[in-house]
XYZ file of C-alpha atoms in Angstrom:
701
model
C 111.645 207.411 76.141
C 108.244 206.104 77.550
C 108.303 204.945 81.096
C 107.670 201.192 81.118
C 104.746 200.875 83.529
C 102.923 202.951 86.322
C 102.145 199.609 88.193
C 104.643 198.772 90.788
C 105.404 195.303 92.167
C 106.136 194.616 95.844
C 108.753 191.658 95.880
C 109.434 189.905 99.079
C 112.167 187.532 100.231
C 111.533 183.817 101.450
C 114.208 181.698 103.036
C 111.852 179.135 104.569
C 108.296 177.942 103.839
C 107.013 180.100 106.833
C 108.551 183.346 105.341
C 106.966 182.529 102.095
C 103.591 182.513 103.618
C 104.392 185.429 105.754
C 105.123 187.392 102.470
C 102.073 186.238 100.620
C 99.602 186.806 103.506
C 100.776 190.449 104.036
C 100.485 191.654 100.502
C 103.610 190.723 98.452
C 102.854 190.584 94.651
C 105.887 188.264 94.037
C 108.263 186.206 96.205
C 111.825 185.411 95.556
C 113.548 182.412 96.865
C 116.706 180.184 96.349
C 117.388 176.512 95.778
C 119.648 174.594 98.101
C 122.434 175.137 95.605
C 123.679 177.794 93.194
C 122.227 180.920 94.806
C 123.858 183.833 96.625
C 122.205 183.132 100.110
C 123.532 179.694 100.558
C 123.356 180.039 104.340
C 119.460 180.265 104.260
C 117.507 176.868 104.530
C 116.358 177.347 100.883
C 114.134 174.887 98.952
C 114.098 171.722 96.954
C 113.046 171.794 93.362
C 109.767 170.004 94.484
C 109.056 172.546 97.087
C 109.643 175.273 94.513
C 107.084 173.527 92.195
C 104.618 173.361 95.108
C 105.113 177.062 96.161
C 104.995 178.211 92.529
C 101.535 176.517 92.069
C 100.370 178.056 95.363
C 101.440 181.476 94.365
C 99.829 181.218 90.797
C 96.541 180.009 92.455
C 96.504 183.460 94.235
C 97.633 185.512 91.383
C 101.112 185.977 92.700
C 104.556 185.284 91.242
C 107.658 183.240 92.228
C 111.158 184.247 91.103
C 113.986 181.809 91.773
C 117.495 183.311 92.692
C 120.151 181.183 90.960
C 122.538 184.068 91.467
C 125.581 182.314 92.388
C 128.824 181.959 90.326
C 129.081 178.467 89.048
C 132.219 176.282 89.159
C 133.031 174.095 86.130
C 132.183 170.920 87.911
C 128.696 172.418 88.736
C 127.726 172.890 85.115
C 125.806 169.503 84.713
C 123.868 170.257 87.946
C 123.029 173.735 86.810
C 121.800 172.368 83.412
C 119.468 169.997 85.295
C 118.098 172.862 87.467
C 117.466 175.156 84.492
C 115.538 172.363 82.838
C 113.473 171.704 85.849
C 112.684 175.493 86.503
C 111.706 175.902 82.935
C 109.331 172.820 83.230
C 107.904 174.087 86.480
C 107.161 177.440 84.839
C 108.617 179.739 87.460
C 108.030 183.341 86.691
C 111.559 184.369 86.432
C 115.147 183.284 87.158
C 117.634 185.829 88.890
C 121.197 185.291 87.673
C 124.643 186.930 87.636
C 126.785 184.254 85.916
C 127.432 184.636 82.414
C 127.762 180.902 81.996
C 124.151 180.443 83.321
C 122.960 183.313 81.016
C 124.518 181.478 77.949
C 123.001 178.211 79.033
C 119.590 179.549 79.630
C 119.358 181.629 76.485
C 120.755 178.911 74.149
C 119.029 175.982 75.558
C 116.056 176.980 77.803
C 114.314 179.957 75.952
C 111.246 179.533 78.097
C 112.933 180.945 81.178
C 112.459 184.581 81.823
C 115.697 186.007 83.098
C 116.399 188.886 85.635
C 119.824 190.333 85.915
C 120.994 190.138 89.515
C 122.281 193.115 91.427
C 125.651 191.142 91.555
C 126.099 192.043 87.936
C 126.827 195.767 89.122
C 124.404 197.411 86.750
C 124.682 201.011 87.985
C 124.092 203.259 84.948
C 122.061 203.578 81.815
C 124.499 201.683 79.575
C 124.278 198.679 81.989
C 120.601 198.614 81.447
C 121.097 198.917 77.640
C 123.469 195.830 77.755
C 121.065 193.793 79.819
C 118.387 194.590 77.180
C 120.631 193.472 74.428
C 121.349 190.181 76.389
C 117.644 189.489 76.344
C 116.966 190.033 80.200
C 113.448 190.928 80.903
C 114.335 192.849 84.125
C 117.450 194.200 85.720
C 118.044 194.653 89.460
C 119.784 197.941 89.900
C 122.837 198.443 92.029
C 121.933 199.709 95.592
C 124.554 202.502 95.368
C 122.453 204.740 93.004
C 120.765 207.987 93.643
C 117.190 208.712 92.519
C 118.482 210.778 89.481
C 120.692 207.848 88.490
C 117.835 205.398 88.905
C 115.689 207.710 86.759
C 118.193 207.659 83.932
C 118.506 203.886 84.050
C 114.792 203.282 84.199
C 114.126 205.025 80.832
C 117.389 203.726 79.196
C 115.761 200.753 77.298
C 112.558 198.844 77.140
C 113.189 196.548 80.127
C 111.907 196.361 83.696
C 113.888 197.811 86.605
C 113.841 196.539 90.131
C 115.131 198.489 93.100
C 115.991 197.358 96.667
C 114.183 199.502 99.065
C 114.467 197.713 102.414
C 117.095 195.499 104.222
C 120.750 194.894 104.694
C 123.338 196.700 102.681
C 126.895 195.856 101.675
C 129.716 198.236 102.141
C 131.090 197.286 98.736
C 129.427 197.363 95.313
C 127.673 194.049 94.768
C 129.649 191.961 92.577
C 132.916 193.814 93.372
C 133.602 192.339 96.958
C 136.279 189.609 97.619
C 136.527 190.352 101.385
C 135.220 187.089 102.491
C 136.779 185.131 99.741
C 140.316 186.666 100.084
C 140.504 185.594 103.840
C 139.131 182.135 104.047
C 137.831 181.076 100.462
C 134.127 181.705 101.281
C 133.096 183.525 98.185
C 130.294 186.243 98.612
C 129.717 185.822 94.793
C 128.873 182.177 95.507
C 126.628 182.875 98.475
C 129.165 181.880 101.154
C 129.886 185.456 102.737
C 130.939 185.232 106.339
C 130.450 188.999 106.582
C 133.875 190.319 107.511
C 132.438 193.915 106.933
C 130.269 193.488 110.124
C 133.422 192.981 112.288
C 135.099 195.814 114.454
C 138.353 196.918 113.164
C 141.186 199.070 114.753
C 142.629 202.147 113.251
C 145.028 204.573 115.035
C 144.101 202.927 118.281
C 140.354 203.385 117.831
C 138.013 200.364 117.336
C 134.817 200.583 115.416
C 132.644 198.886 112.698
C 133.891 200.955 110.016
C 132.547 198.887 107.134
C 129.152 197.943 108.647
C 126.304 199.622 106.841
C 123.020 200.467 108.523
C 119.768 198.724 107.038
C 118.060 200.478 104.134
C 114.604 201.860 104.389
C 113.003 203.449 101.454
C 109.447 204.036 102.700
C 109.940 207.812 102.006
C 110.711 207.260 98.403
C 108.118 204.763 97.268
C 106.226 207.408 95.396
C 109.330 208.842 93.775
C 110.234 205.308 92.508
C 106.764 204.834 91.054
C 106.900 208.281 89.279
C 110.443 207.438 87.972
C 108.930 204.194 86.321
C 110.561 201.555 88.481
C 108.712 198.267 88.087
C 109.526 196.439 91.139
C 110.305 197.323 94.839
C 112.498 194.678 96.532
C 112.828 193.781 100.084
C 116.083 192.100 101.211
C 115.924 189.270 103.789
C 115.998 185.637 102.907
C 117.886 185.008 106.145
C 115.232 187.024 108.274
C 112.483 185.406 110.457
C 108.743 185.336 109.430
C 107.783 188.082 111.738
C 110.389 190.519 110.106
C 109.163 189.574 106.516
C 105.465 190.095 107.702
C 105.950 193.402 109.300
C 108.026 194.958 106.481
C 105.914 193.558 103.604
C 102.784 194.944 105.453
C 104.361 198.456 105.785
C 105.322 198.730 102.191
C 101.901 197.300 101.032
C 100.402 200.133 103.003
C 102.586 202.899 101.467
C 102.107 201.467 97.835
C 98.293 201.370 98.262
C 97.946 204.743 99.912
C 100.287 207.076 97.923
C 100.891 210.465 99.465
C 99.188 209.485 102.757
C 101.310 210.908 105.512
C 99.275 209.036 108.219
C 99.761 205.792 106.424
C 103.510 206.571 106.005
C 103.720 207.124 109.768
C 102.053 203.917 110.637
C 104.253 201.931 108.113
C 107.376 203.484 109.853
C 106.081 202.214 113.300
C 105.800 198.698 111.750
C 109.384 198.612 110.342
C 110.972 200.078 113.557
C 109.778 197.053 115.394
C 110.811 194.525 112.671
C 114.273 193.724 114.356
C 116.629 195.301 111.730
C 119.761 197.443 112.425
C 119.619 201.108 112.648
C 118.004 202.582 109.381
C 119.489 204.722 106.698
C 117.964 206.079 103.566
C 121.043 204.861 101.641
C 122.020 206.568 98.424
C 118.606 207.708 97.325
C 119.122 211.372 98.121
C 122.939 211.469 98.496
C 125.730 209.642 96.882
C 127.759 210.016 100.025
C 125.217 209.329 102.810
C 126.616 210.499 106.129
C 124.151 208.173 108.135
C 125.018 204.869 106.334
C 127.998 204.061 108.555
C 128.402 205.194 112.141
C 131.462 203.123 113.350
C 130.394 203.086 117.144
C 126.906 201.666 116.200
C 126.173 198.001 116.996
C 126.233 195.948 113.820
C 123.536 193.386 115.170
C 120.048 193.197 114.130
C 117.302 193.511 116.758
C 115.525 195.958 118.866
C 117.523 197.276 121.842
C 116.163 196.038 125.193
C 118.483 197.345 127.822
C 121.826 196.868 129.582
C 122.578 193.862 131.928
C 122.913 195.156 135.457
C 123.477 191.824 137.273
C 123.545 187.939 136.842
C 122.607 185.436 139.187
C 121.811 181.681 138.618
C 121.128 181.879 134.869
C 119.052 185.021 135.161
C 119.803 188.567 133.922
C 118.714 191.712 135.735
C 117.917 194.199 132.970
C 116.439 197.745 132.900
C 114.041 196.831 130.145
C 112.815 199.581 127.826
C 109.909 197.576 126.339
C 107.487 194.862 127.082
C 108.791 191.377 126.782
C 106.932 188.003 126.344
C 107.935 184.525 127.323
C 109.402 182.846 124.115
C 110.929 186.003 122.778
C 114.203 185.347 121.118
C 116.961 187.569 122.697
C 120.394 188.277 121.693
C 123.322 189.243 124.222
C 126.236 191.295 122.951
C 128.970 190.808 125.552
C 131.027 193.594 127.096
C 133.864 193.226 124.590
C 131.315 193.871 121.811
C 133.005 191.144 119.718
C 131.071 188.058 121.111
C 127.385 187.355 121.303
C 124.861 184.676 121.979
C 121.136 184.048 121.301
C 118.692 182.441 123.633
C 114.976 182.052 124.389
C 113.318 184.071 127.153
C 111.955 181.199 129.460
C 111.101 183.409 132.425
C 110.261 186.888 133.505
C 110.137 188.340 137.107
C 109.638 192.150 137.421
C 111.108 193.918 140.428
C 109.550 196.772 142.468
C 111.617 199.343 140.804
C 110.503 198.232 137.253
C 113.518 196.165 136.376
C 113.201 192.572 135.050
C 115.082 189.320 135.866
C 115.137 187.459 132.491
C 115.705 183.487 132.695
C 118.207 182.476 130.057
C 119.040 178.781 130.510
C 122.754 179.535 130.761
C 125.395 181.909 129.137
C 128.901 181.536 127.776
C 130.477 184.140 129.970
C 129.792 186.698 132.552
C 127.143 189.012 130.995
C 127.455 192.083 133.315
C 127.650 195.218 131.205
C 126.428 193.530 128.189
C 123.661 194.699 125.865
C 120.374 192.805 125.169
C 118.483 192.988 121.897
C 115.234 191.243 120.842
C 115.662 189.404 117.620
C 112.238 188.066 117.147
C 108.969 187.844 119.136
C 107.323 184.913 120.670
C 104.551 185.214 118.182
C 107.019 185.250 115.269
C 108.908 182.173 116.594
C 105.655 180.410 117.047
C 104.652 181.027 113.573
C 108.031 179.665 112.449
C 107.517 176.532 114.336
C 103.947 176.076 113.357
C 104.762 174.368 110.107
C 102.785 176.902 108.003
C 100.907 175.302 105.075
C 103.016 173.163 102.844
C 101.638 173.257 99.335
C 103.025 170.357 97.210
C 102.214 169.476 93.555
C 100.532 166.447 92.568
C 103.141 163.593 92.879
C 102.345 161.931 89.562
C 102.364 165.324 87.662
C 105.534 166.363 89.340
C 107.288 163.004 88.446
C 106.301 163.283 84.751
C 107.551 166.990 84.656
C 110.917 166.012 86.206
C 111.353 162.914 83.868
C 110.798 165.135 80.833
C 113.243 167.765 82.293
C 115.848 165.256 82.912
C 115.704 163.965 79.406
C 116.093 167.545 78.042
C 118.931 168.225 80.493
C 120.737 165.118 79.175
C 120.161 166.105 75.565
C 121.688 169.564 76.386
C 124.867 168.038 78.079
C 125.371 165.554 75.192
C 125.617 168.501 72.737
C 128.164 170.330 74.787
C 131.985 170.024 74.586
C 133.123 166.619 75.946
C 134.948 168.185 78.826
C 131.731 169.289 80.518
C 130.390 165.798 80.563
C 133.225 164.339 82.522
C 134.734 164.916 85.995
C 138.114 163.795 84.314
C 138.081 167.026 82.233
C 140.888 168.439 84.104
C 143.178 165.662 82.948
C 143.339 166.721 79.509
C 144.919 170.153 79.345
C 144.979 171.909 75.963
C 148.237 172.363 74.302
C 149.813 175.593 75.727
C 150.563 178.467 73.398
C 153.287 181.076 74.084
C 152.795 183.169 77.036
C 152.235 186.982 76.840
C 152.892 189.117 79.792
C 151.134 192.548 80.268
C 151.716 194.999 83.169
C 148.881 197.186 84.534
C 150.257 200.594 85.670
C 148.411 203.619 86.880
C 150.014 206.176 84.716
C 152.492 206.341 81.859
C 155.377 207.537 84.050
C 155.118 204.137 85.875
C 156.510 202.545 82.846
C 159.869 202.972 84.568
C 158.627 200.106 86.958
C 158.454 197.539 84.160
C 162.137 197.433 82.989
C 162.718 194.051 84.736
C 159.831 192.414 82.915
C 159.672 191.039 79.474
C 156.337 192.382 78.702
C 154.135 192.506 75.473
C 152.394 195.826 76.559
C 150.874 197.820 79.262
C 147.302 198.345 80.506
C 146.482 201.986 81.343
C 143.339 203.338 83.053
C 141.477 206.149 81.259
C 141.779 209.199 83.433
C 142.082 212.953 82.779
C 145.696 212.748 83.858
C 146.638 210.021 81.534
C 144.924 211.671 78.594
C 146.736 214.945 79.231
C 149.998 212.932 79.221
C 149.520 211.894 75.587
C 152.338 214.122 74.311
C 156.020 214.668 74.183
C 158.123 212.030 75.841
C 155.235 210.023 77.288
C 153.887 209.620 73.793
C 157.179 208.384 72.563
C 157.196 205.711 75.490
C 153.597 204.883 74.491
C 154.502 204.377 70.743
C 157.297 201.867 71.737
C 154.851 199.286 73.128
C 151.293 197.992 72.879
C 148.786 199.811 75.056
C 145.452 198.700 76.332
C 143.224 201.482 77.584
C 141.015 200.431 80.493
C 137.459 201.412 81.455
C 136.735 201.188 85.186
C 134.178 198.777 86.766
C 132.184 201.692 87.923
C 131.099 204.502 85.793
C 128.429 206.738 87.269
C 125.953 208.433 84.995
C 127.522 211.880 85.491
C 130.889 210.468 84.340
C 129.533 208.945 81.204
C 130.225 211.865 79.006
C 133.842 212.049 79.913
C 134.436 208.390 79.056
C 132.717 208.545 75.738
C 134.733 211.667 74.691
C 137.951 209.996 75.931
C 137.321 206.762 73.990
C 136.533 208.836 70.797
C 139.974 210.715 71.210
C 141.865 207.594 71.714
C 140.355 206.008 68.692
C 141.171 209.161 66.602
C 144.656 208.932 67.753
C 145.045 205.310 66.485
C 144.620 203.276 69.691
C 142.720 199.973 69.237
C 143.020 197.978 72.387
C 140.547 198.402 75.091
C 139.697 196.708 78.334
C 136.094 196.596 80.043
C 135.587 195.596 83.752
C 131.818 195.756 83.560
C 129.105 194.873 80.830
C 127.896 198.451 81.034
C 131.398 199.654 80.021
C 131.190 197.219 76.987
C 128.022 198.842 75.858
C 129.746 202.380 76.041
C 132.786 201.080 74.165
C 130.651 199.413 71.553
C 128.553 202.685 70.915
C 131.799 204.636 70.404
C 133.259 202.051 68.013
C 130.160 202.115 65.823
C 130.257 205.925 65.518
C 130.088 206.754 61.808
C 132.242 209.784 62.308
C 135.076 207.635 63.520
C 134.995 205.247 60.455
C 138.173 206.552 58.866
C 140.190 206.567 61.968
C 138.942 203.398 63.430
C 140.752 200.128 63.086
C 139.834 196.685 64.274
C 139.432 196.861 67.929
C 140.560 194.241 70.405
C 138.639 194.165 73.597
C 140.050 192.653 76.812
C 137.906 191.649 79.834
C 138.960 192.440 83.502
C 138.532 189.920 86.239
C 135.507 191.845 87.752
C 133.476 190.311 84.958
C 133.493 187.259 87.172
C 134.000 184.493 84.685
C 134.378 181.120 86.598
C 133.407 178.519 83.977
C 133.938 177.754 80.411
C 130.360 178.712 79.473
C 131.040 182.150 80.945
C 134.227 182.337 78.868
C 132.322 181.472 75.816
C 129.380 183.888 76.630
C 131.835 186.739 77.178
C 133.518 186.158 73.881
C 130.088 185.944 72.237
C 129.309 189.425 73.506
C 132.363 190.836 72.038
C 135.107 190.352 74.636
C 137.999 189.071 72.524
C 140.182 188.135 75.356
C 138.265 187.550 78.518
C 140.047 187.330 81.979
C 139.261 184.479 84.334
C 137.862 185.107 87.797
C 140.750 185.819 90.288
C 138.816 183.924 92.852
C 139.372 180.600 91.119
C 141.279 177.579 92.331
C 143.705 175.805 89.869
C 141.528 172.688 89.274
C 138.433 174.762 88.412
C 140.495 176.863 86.064
C 142.094 174.074 84.299
C 138.762 172.264 83.732
C 137.127 175.369 82.431
C 139.928 176.324 79.897
C 140.123 172.842 78.702
C 136.384 172.956 77.991
C 136.745 176.146 76.051
C 140.121 175.570 74.240
C 139.295 178.081 71.416
C 139.171 181.041 73.985
C 142.442 182.952 74.701
C 142.062 183.422 78.379
C 143.859 186.155 80.621
C 144.651 185.884 84.376
C 146.093 188.358 86.750
C 149.184 186.757 88.442
C 149.963 189.625 90.742
C 147.879 192.330 92.441
C 147.102 194.276 95.502
C 143.446 193.283 95.119
C 140.804 195.679 96.138
C 138.965 193.246 98.363
C 136.270 195.975 98.706
C 135.220 198.762 96.296
C 132.872 201.334 97.832
C 131.127 204.407 96.804
C 131.794 205.622 100.402
C 135.237 207.228 100.399
C 135.728 207.209 104.235
C 137.585 210.501 104.285
C 138.579 210.094 107.796
C 140.989 207.160 106.945
C 144.677 208.009 106.336
C 145.999 205.958 103.380
C 149.287 205.442 105.357
C 147.813 203.950 108.512
C 146.848 200.289 108.747
C 143.445 199.096 109.486
C 143.622 196.035 111.626
C 141.223 193.256 111.782
C 140.305 191.076 114.981
C 142.565 188.490 113.607
C 145.577 190.811 113.032
C 145.124 191.171 109.275
C 146.243 194.548 108.012
C 144.630 196.592 105.253
C 145.143 199.968 103.856
C 142.440 202.419 102.508
C 142.883 204.075 99.183
C 140.706 206.815 97.738
C 140.224 207.503 93.995
C 137.900 209.344 91.908
C 135.376 209.716 94.767
C 135.501 206.220 95.504
C 137.277 203.984 98.134
C 138.994 200.612 97.896
C 140.338 198.434 100.716
C 143.547 196.781 100.010
C 145.252 193.880 101.846
C 148.760 194.425 103.033
C 149.691 191.061 101.443
C 149.200 191.014 97.639
C 148.037 188.093 95.528
C 150.895 186.482 93.679
C 151.643 183.514 91.614
C 154.892 184.976 90.000
C 156.828 182.054 91.289
C 154.238 179.299 90.249
C 154.658 179.608 86.463
C 154.360 175.877 85.790
C 150.958 175.825 87.618
C 149.724 178.804 85.730
C 150.444 177.147 82.454
C 148.812 173.970 83.763
C 145.675 176.020 84.369
C 145.556 177.058 80.740
C 146.205 180.712 80.928
C 147.972 182.218 77.847
C 148.094 185.805 79.003
C 149.587 186.769 82.408
C 148.848 190.215 83.812
C 151.086 191.732 86.607
C 148.926 194.446 88.245
C 150.848 197.452 89.665
C 147.920 199.795 90.002
C 148.427 200.002 93.790
C 151.592 200.152 95.880
C 151.167 199.668 99.608
C 153.442 201.725 101.597
C 154.030 199.221 104.369
C 157.029 197.425 105.932
C 156.682 194.715 103.246
C 156.911 197.026 100.304
C 160.370 197.342 98.767
C 161.551 201.078 98.485
C 162.244 202.506 95.097
C 161.449 200.757 91.808
C 159.285 197.770 91.953
C 160.926 195.355 89.549
C 160.407 191.513 89.108
C 162.884 190.470 91.783
C 161.490 193.031 94.246
C 157.946 191.767 93.767
C 159.058 188.097 94.347
C 160.333 189.129 97.884
C 157.000 190.584 99.157
C 155.096 188.233 101.441
C 151.955 187.247 99.416
C 148.873 185.152 99.447
C 147.800 182.606 96.623
C 144.226 183.475 97.191
C 142.176 180.351 96.563
C 144.384 179.026 93.840
C 145.846 176.143 95.799
C 142.744 175.355 97.887
C 139.098 174.744 96.769
C 137.021 177.865 96.270
C 133.741 177.529 98.330
């Protein structure tokens, strides 16, 4: 297939007006930014609709582009606001909208065709079939997962006539984007809704050793810019909407240099010097050259951003004595990491006195605790802070013109809402729960012989993962067991390009053997399944298939349920992050969609390509708050499981009230801890395990 384009775009972040101009003035071709709501960097200052209009005009006048990140999952009660924002952004003529929510996708494609859509990295597009599905969904561009090698990126870039975008610089997540529930499970602050409190950056204890076991280094892809250009990648993306202007300026300038001077080793060296002073964490080349990068995580390394200054030798009257390793300036923003390596504090350098032996007294203005033995980092320069405070140019649209645009957009938004189901127009939607049909219970098990675990359950059928072991088990007594009940064969959320042939052949085999129920955990997996089911050679054996969706499709509102069903998912599963009120409103507004929900599971709060081979599955990993986790390796990937499972088994009335007609008991993982009953895990045993209700009885943030 022909490579899309040899032109390559440099895409920079902007969390403030100042960082926007830092990106533009240092050579960014396009800037991405977020609104104050509905984006996956909710902790950034972000922008009003009016500010976006002004910055879009400013960028267009200079031949640059503005992309708006609206890449948060959307609650049901946020749908009216989302419709208004979509209408406004279409009227403003932003260059693209970055989204992950299938509800927003459906609304945009159905009602706002003028919006150009980019598939967020939170959609976990990590193979060629994910790209094909994005093309089918009418996305103009897909932001590929950060966990891909150059060979995998190459296969994805030529999979369909659609642009690809790759992160080349900035912070990395330990989990695959879109598959992390870490922050949400222990506090209700969803990373998929931009509220992540970064538990992966904390220090954990395992077998008496403390380390930052899940904290990734920052990515730097300066060395692979020419490779990505050759592959056909359209856009190089810099992460950092929470970073200061000086960081954005330095990094954008460095990548601009390398893009404009391909193959020039001197320019590459100069660019590396720029990014080394840009106040990031220690750098890694990520997955570009290695699917298990050894330098991505070093548990003893500091997790903070900044340039290391030195160690605190003494402290007197608000001043630190430091053996400084580089020049400081008055006004520099410094960060002190205290001796326990758990607490830290930022301050401005308001005084500098050099001693005769080359050490420096730094005036702090007061600290929280004794800093002796602490480490000092420079988080930003005085020059950068001055730029941030200088109120860089504010470019606003003509007031009369903007008012007219917003008035028209408001009218269009109201028309859209009036044509949607009544439940979406009223905050009272949750009161009117649809008539509940009978409940079907399914059990998810890791392998056929685990069917013995299900004897205490009145179940409709079992969900089995497609694995080499399970396929080899399709004979003899196991086959007899399977013939006695309904089976759903499940495709995983992550299928790397090298694994694709196995899953395609496995699906063909299952179809030939008469199986017709399948589950997809990713939109790319849906594209694989559809290709197999449309194979002419299987026409005689094929019967009407029923496709289930897994909760990693992240469906949090009625429009997402309807959108998934429109894509071919017959029985979508609601997001496991939801609270009860949100679920009730959503299912009431999509009463014709039969909706499933997982009611018991040891949830993988993290799913990572890094297997962390040093961890022993039997040994607990303990958080600073005393929370206990267990590490599990499977098929070259790793998952982090909480000792306390998610369970609503004793909340059947509440589950019915939420509108779920299919309940799934997930026995995929069994934690060998003091809370896990020995022997067979039947219904009564599951009820005795100390569990969490996740966000179900709280409000998901």
